[in-house]
Coordinates of N, CA and C in Angstrom, one line a residue:
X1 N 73.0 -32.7 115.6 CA 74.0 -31.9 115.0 C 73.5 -31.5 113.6
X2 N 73.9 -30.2 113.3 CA 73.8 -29.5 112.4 C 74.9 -29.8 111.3
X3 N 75.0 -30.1 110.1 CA 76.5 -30.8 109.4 C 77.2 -29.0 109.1
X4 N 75.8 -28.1 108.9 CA 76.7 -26.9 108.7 C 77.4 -25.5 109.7
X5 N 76.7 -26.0 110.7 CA 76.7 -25.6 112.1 C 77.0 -26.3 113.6
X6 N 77.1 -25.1 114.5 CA 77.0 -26.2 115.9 C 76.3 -26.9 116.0
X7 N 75.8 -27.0 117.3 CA 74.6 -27.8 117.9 C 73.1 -27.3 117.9
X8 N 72.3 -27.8 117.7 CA 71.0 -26.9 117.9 C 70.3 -27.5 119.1
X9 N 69.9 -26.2 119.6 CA 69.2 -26.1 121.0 C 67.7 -25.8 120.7
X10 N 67.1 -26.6 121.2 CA 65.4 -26.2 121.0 C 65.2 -25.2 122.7
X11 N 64.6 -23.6 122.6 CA 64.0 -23.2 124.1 C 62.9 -22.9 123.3
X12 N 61.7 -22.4 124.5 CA 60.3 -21.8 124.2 C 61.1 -20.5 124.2
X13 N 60.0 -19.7 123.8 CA 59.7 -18.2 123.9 C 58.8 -18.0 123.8
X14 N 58.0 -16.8 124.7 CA 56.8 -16.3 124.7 C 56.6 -15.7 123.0
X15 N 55.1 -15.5 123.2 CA 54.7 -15.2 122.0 C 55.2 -13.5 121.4
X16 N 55.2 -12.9 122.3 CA 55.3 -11.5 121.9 C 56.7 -11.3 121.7
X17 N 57.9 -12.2 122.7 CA 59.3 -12.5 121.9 C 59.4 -13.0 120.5
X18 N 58.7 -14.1 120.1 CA 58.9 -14.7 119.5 C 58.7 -14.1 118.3
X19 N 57.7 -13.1 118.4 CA 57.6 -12.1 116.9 C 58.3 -11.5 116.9
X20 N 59.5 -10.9 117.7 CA 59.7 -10.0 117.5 C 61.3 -10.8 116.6
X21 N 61.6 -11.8 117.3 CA 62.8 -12.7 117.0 C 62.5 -13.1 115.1
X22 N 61.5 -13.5 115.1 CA 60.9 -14.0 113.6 C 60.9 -12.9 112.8
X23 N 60.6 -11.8 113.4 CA 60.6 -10.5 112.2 C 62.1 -9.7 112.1
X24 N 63.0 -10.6 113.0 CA 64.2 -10.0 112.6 C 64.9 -9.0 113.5
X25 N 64.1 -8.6 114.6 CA 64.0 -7.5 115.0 C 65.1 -7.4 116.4
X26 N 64.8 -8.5 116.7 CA 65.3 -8.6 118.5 C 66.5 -9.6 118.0
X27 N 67.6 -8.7 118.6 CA 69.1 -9.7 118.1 C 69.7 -10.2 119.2
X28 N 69.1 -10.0 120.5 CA 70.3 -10.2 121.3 C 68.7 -10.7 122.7
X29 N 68.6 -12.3 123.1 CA 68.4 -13.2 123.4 C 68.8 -12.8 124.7
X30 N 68.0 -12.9 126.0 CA 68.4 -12.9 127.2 C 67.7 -14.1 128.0
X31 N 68.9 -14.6 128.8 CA 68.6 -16.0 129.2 C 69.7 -15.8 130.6
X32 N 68.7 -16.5 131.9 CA 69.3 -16.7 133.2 C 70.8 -17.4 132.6
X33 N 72.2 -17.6 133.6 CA 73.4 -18.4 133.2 C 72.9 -19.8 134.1
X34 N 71.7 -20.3 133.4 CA 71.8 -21.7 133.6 C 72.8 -23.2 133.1
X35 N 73.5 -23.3 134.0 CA 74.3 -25.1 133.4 C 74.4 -25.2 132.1
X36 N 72.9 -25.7 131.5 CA 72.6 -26.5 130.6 C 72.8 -25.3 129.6
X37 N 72.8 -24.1 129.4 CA 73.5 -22.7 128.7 C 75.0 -22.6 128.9
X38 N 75.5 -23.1 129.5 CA 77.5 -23.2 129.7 C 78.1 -23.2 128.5
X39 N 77.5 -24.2 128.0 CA 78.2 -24.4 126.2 C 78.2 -23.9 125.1
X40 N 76.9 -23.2 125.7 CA 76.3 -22.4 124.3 C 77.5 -21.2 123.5
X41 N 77.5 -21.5 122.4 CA 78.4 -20.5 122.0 C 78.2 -20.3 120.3
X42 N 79.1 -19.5 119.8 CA 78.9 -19.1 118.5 C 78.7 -19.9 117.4
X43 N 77.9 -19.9 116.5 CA 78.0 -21.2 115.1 C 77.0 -22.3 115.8
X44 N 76.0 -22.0 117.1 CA 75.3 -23.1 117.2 C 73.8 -22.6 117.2
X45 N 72.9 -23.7 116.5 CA 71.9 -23.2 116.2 C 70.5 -23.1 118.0
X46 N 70.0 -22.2 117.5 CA 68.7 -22.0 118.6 C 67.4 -22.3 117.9
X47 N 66.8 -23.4 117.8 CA 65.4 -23.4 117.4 C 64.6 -23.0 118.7
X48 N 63.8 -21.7 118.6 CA 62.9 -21.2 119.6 C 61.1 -21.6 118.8
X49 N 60.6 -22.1 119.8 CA 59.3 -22.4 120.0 C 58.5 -22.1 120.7
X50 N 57.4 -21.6 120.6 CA 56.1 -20.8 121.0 C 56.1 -22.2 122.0
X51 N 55.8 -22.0 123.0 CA 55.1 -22.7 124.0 C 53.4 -23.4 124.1
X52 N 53.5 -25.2 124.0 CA 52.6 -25.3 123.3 C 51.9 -25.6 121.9
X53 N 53.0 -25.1 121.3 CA 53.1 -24.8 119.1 C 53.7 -26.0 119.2
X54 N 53.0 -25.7 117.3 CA 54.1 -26.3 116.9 C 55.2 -25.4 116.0
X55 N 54.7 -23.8 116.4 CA 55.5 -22.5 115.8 C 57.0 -23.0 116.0
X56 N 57.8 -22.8 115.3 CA 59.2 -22.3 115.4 C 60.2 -21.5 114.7
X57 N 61.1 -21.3 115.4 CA 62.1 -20.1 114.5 C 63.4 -20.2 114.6
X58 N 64.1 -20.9 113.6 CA 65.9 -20.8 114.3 C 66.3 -19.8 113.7
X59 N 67.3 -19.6 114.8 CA 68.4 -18.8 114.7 C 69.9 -19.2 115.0
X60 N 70.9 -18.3 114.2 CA 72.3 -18.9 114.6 C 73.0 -17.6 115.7
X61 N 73.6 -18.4 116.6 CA 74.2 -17.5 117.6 C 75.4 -17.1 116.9
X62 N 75.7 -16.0 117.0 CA 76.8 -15.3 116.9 C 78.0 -14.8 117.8
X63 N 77.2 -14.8 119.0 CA 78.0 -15.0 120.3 C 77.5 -14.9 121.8
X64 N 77.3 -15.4 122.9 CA 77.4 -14.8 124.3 C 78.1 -14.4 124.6
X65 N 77.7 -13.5 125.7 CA 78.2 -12.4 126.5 C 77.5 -12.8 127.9
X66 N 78.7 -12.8 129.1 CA 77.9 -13.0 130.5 C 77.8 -12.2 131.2
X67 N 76.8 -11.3 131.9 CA 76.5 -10.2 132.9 C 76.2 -10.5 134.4
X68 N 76.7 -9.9 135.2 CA 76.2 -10.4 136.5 C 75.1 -10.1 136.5
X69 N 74.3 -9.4 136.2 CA 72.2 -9.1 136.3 C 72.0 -8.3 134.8
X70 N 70.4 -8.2 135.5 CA 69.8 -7.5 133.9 C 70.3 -6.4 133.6
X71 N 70.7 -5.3 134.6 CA 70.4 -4.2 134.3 C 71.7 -4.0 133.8
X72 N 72.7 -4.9 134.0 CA 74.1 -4.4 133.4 C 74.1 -5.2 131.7
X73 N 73.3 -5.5 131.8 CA 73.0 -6.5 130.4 C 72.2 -5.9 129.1
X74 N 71.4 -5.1 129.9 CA 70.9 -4.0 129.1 C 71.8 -2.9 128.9
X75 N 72.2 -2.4 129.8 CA 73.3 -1.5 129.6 C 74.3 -1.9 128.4
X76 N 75.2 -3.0 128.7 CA 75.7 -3.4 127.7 C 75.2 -3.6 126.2
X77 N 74.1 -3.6 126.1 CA 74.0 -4.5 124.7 C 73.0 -3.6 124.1
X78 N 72.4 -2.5 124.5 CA 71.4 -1.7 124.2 C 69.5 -2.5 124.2
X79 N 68.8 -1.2 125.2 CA 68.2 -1.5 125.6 C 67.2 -2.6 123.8
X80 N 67.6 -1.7 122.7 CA 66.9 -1.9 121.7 C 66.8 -3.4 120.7
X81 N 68.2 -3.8 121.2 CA 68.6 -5.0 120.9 C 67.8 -5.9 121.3
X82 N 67.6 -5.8 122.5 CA 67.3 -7.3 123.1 C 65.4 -6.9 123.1
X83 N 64.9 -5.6 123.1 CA 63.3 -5.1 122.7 C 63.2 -4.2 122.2
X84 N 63.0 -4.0 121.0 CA 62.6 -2.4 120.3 C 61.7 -2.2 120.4
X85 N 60.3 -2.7 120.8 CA 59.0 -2.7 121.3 C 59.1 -2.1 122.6
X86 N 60.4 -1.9 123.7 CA 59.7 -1.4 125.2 C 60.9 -0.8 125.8
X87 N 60.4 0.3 126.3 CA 61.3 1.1 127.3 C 62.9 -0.1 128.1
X88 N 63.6 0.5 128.6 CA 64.3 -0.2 129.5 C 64.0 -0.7 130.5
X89 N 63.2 0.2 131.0 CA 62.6 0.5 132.4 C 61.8 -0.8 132.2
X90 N 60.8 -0.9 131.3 CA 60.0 -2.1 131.2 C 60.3 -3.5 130.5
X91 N 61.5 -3.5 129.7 CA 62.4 -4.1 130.0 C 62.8 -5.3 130.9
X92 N 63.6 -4.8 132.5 CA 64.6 -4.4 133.5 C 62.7 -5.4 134.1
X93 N 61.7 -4.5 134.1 CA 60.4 -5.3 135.5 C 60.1 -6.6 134.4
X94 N 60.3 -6.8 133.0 CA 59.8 -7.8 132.6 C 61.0 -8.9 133.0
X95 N 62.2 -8.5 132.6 CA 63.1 -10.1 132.8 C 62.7 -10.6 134.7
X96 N 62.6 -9.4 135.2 CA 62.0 -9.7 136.8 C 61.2 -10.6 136.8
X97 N 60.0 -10.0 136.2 CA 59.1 -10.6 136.1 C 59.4 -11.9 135.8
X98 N 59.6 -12.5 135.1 CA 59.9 -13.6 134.5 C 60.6 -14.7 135.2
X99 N 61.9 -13.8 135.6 CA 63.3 -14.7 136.6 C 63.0 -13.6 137.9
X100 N 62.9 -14.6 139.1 CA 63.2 -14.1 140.2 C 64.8 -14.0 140.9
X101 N 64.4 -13.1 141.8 CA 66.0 -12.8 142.0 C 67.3 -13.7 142.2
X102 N 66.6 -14.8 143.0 CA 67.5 -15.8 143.0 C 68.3 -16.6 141.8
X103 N 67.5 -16.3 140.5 CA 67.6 -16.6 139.2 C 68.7 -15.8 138.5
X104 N 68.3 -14.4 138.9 CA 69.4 -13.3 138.4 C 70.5 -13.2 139.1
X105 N 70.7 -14.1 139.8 CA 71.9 -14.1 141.0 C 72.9 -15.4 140.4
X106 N 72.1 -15.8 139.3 CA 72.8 -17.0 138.5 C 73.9 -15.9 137.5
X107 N 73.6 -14.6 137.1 CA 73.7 -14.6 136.3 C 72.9 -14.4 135.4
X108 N 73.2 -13.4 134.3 CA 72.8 -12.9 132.7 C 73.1 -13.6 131.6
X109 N 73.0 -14.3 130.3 CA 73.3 -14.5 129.5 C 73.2 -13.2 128.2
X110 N 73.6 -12.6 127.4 CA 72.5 -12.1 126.1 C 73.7 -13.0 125.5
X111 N 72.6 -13.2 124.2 CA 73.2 -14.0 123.2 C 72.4 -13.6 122.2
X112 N 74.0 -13.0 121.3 CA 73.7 -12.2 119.8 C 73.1 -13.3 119.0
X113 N 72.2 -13.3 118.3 CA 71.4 -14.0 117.3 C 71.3 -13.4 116.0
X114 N 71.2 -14.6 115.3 CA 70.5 -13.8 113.7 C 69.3 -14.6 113.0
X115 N 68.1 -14.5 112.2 CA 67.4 -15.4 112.0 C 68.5 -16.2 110.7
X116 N 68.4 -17.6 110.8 CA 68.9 -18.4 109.9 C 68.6 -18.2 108.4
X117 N 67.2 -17.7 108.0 CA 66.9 -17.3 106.8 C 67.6 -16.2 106.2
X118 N 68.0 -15.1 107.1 CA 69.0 -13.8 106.7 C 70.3 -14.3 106.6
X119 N 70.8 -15.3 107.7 CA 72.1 -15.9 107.4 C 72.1 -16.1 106.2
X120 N 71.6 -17.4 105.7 CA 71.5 -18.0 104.0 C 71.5 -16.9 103.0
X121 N 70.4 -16.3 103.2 CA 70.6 -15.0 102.3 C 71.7 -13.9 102.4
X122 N 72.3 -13.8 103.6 CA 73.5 -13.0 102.9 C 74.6 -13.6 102.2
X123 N 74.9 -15.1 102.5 CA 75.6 -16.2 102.2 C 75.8 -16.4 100.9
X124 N 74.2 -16.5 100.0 CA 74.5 -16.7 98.5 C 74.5 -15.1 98.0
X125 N 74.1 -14.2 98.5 CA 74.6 -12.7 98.3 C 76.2 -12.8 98.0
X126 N 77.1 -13.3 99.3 CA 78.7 -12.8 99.2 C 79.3 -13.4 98.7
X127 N 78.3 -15.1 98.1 CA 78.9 -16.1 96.9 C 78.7 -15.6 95.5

């Protein structure tokens, strides 16, 4: 536990997410509706790590949102959110790629994020 926050969750992320998450860029986190994600909710922290690293990056969630599949997940949250680096379209074949269908039959997560470092800094900004 966090004393100023929720809980913090360690996931991997591929590398080319993971820059994009670190530069600020990619706000909204897409994740199958696995179990051990049930709880996940606002005010808890996400430490994401490179696979393999010892890279990491936290972030504070802001909120989930649950979709029955990708493409209504994109829809909802804009394609730009969750990659400003790629089409929808490529998008939509990468979460495929990734999660098979049986996976997406669990369910969508996106979960609004922010990096932790911007939090702090707006923090002693509005103090």
């Amino acid at each position: 536990m966090n004393s100023d926050t929720g809980r913090v969750r360690e996931l991997n992320l591929y590398r080319r997410y993971f820059d994009l998450v670190a530069a600020g860029v990619k706000t909204v986190e897409v994740r199958v509706r696995y179990p051990h994600l049930a709880d996940l909710g606002a005010g808890d922290v996400i430490r994401f790590r490179v696979k393999g690293t010892e890279e990491t990056c936290e972030v504070t969630v802001e909120r989930v949102t649950e979709y029955p599949d990708f493409a209504s997940l994109l829809d909802g949250e804009g394609p730009a959110n969750v990659n400003p680096a790629a089409t929808r379209e490529r998008q939509l074949a990468d979460l495929r790629a990734i999660y098979p269908p049986e996976k997406e039959a669990l369910g969508a997560l996106a979960i609004k994020i922010e990096r932790r470092s911007a939090v702090a800094a707006r923090a002693v900004d509005e103090a």
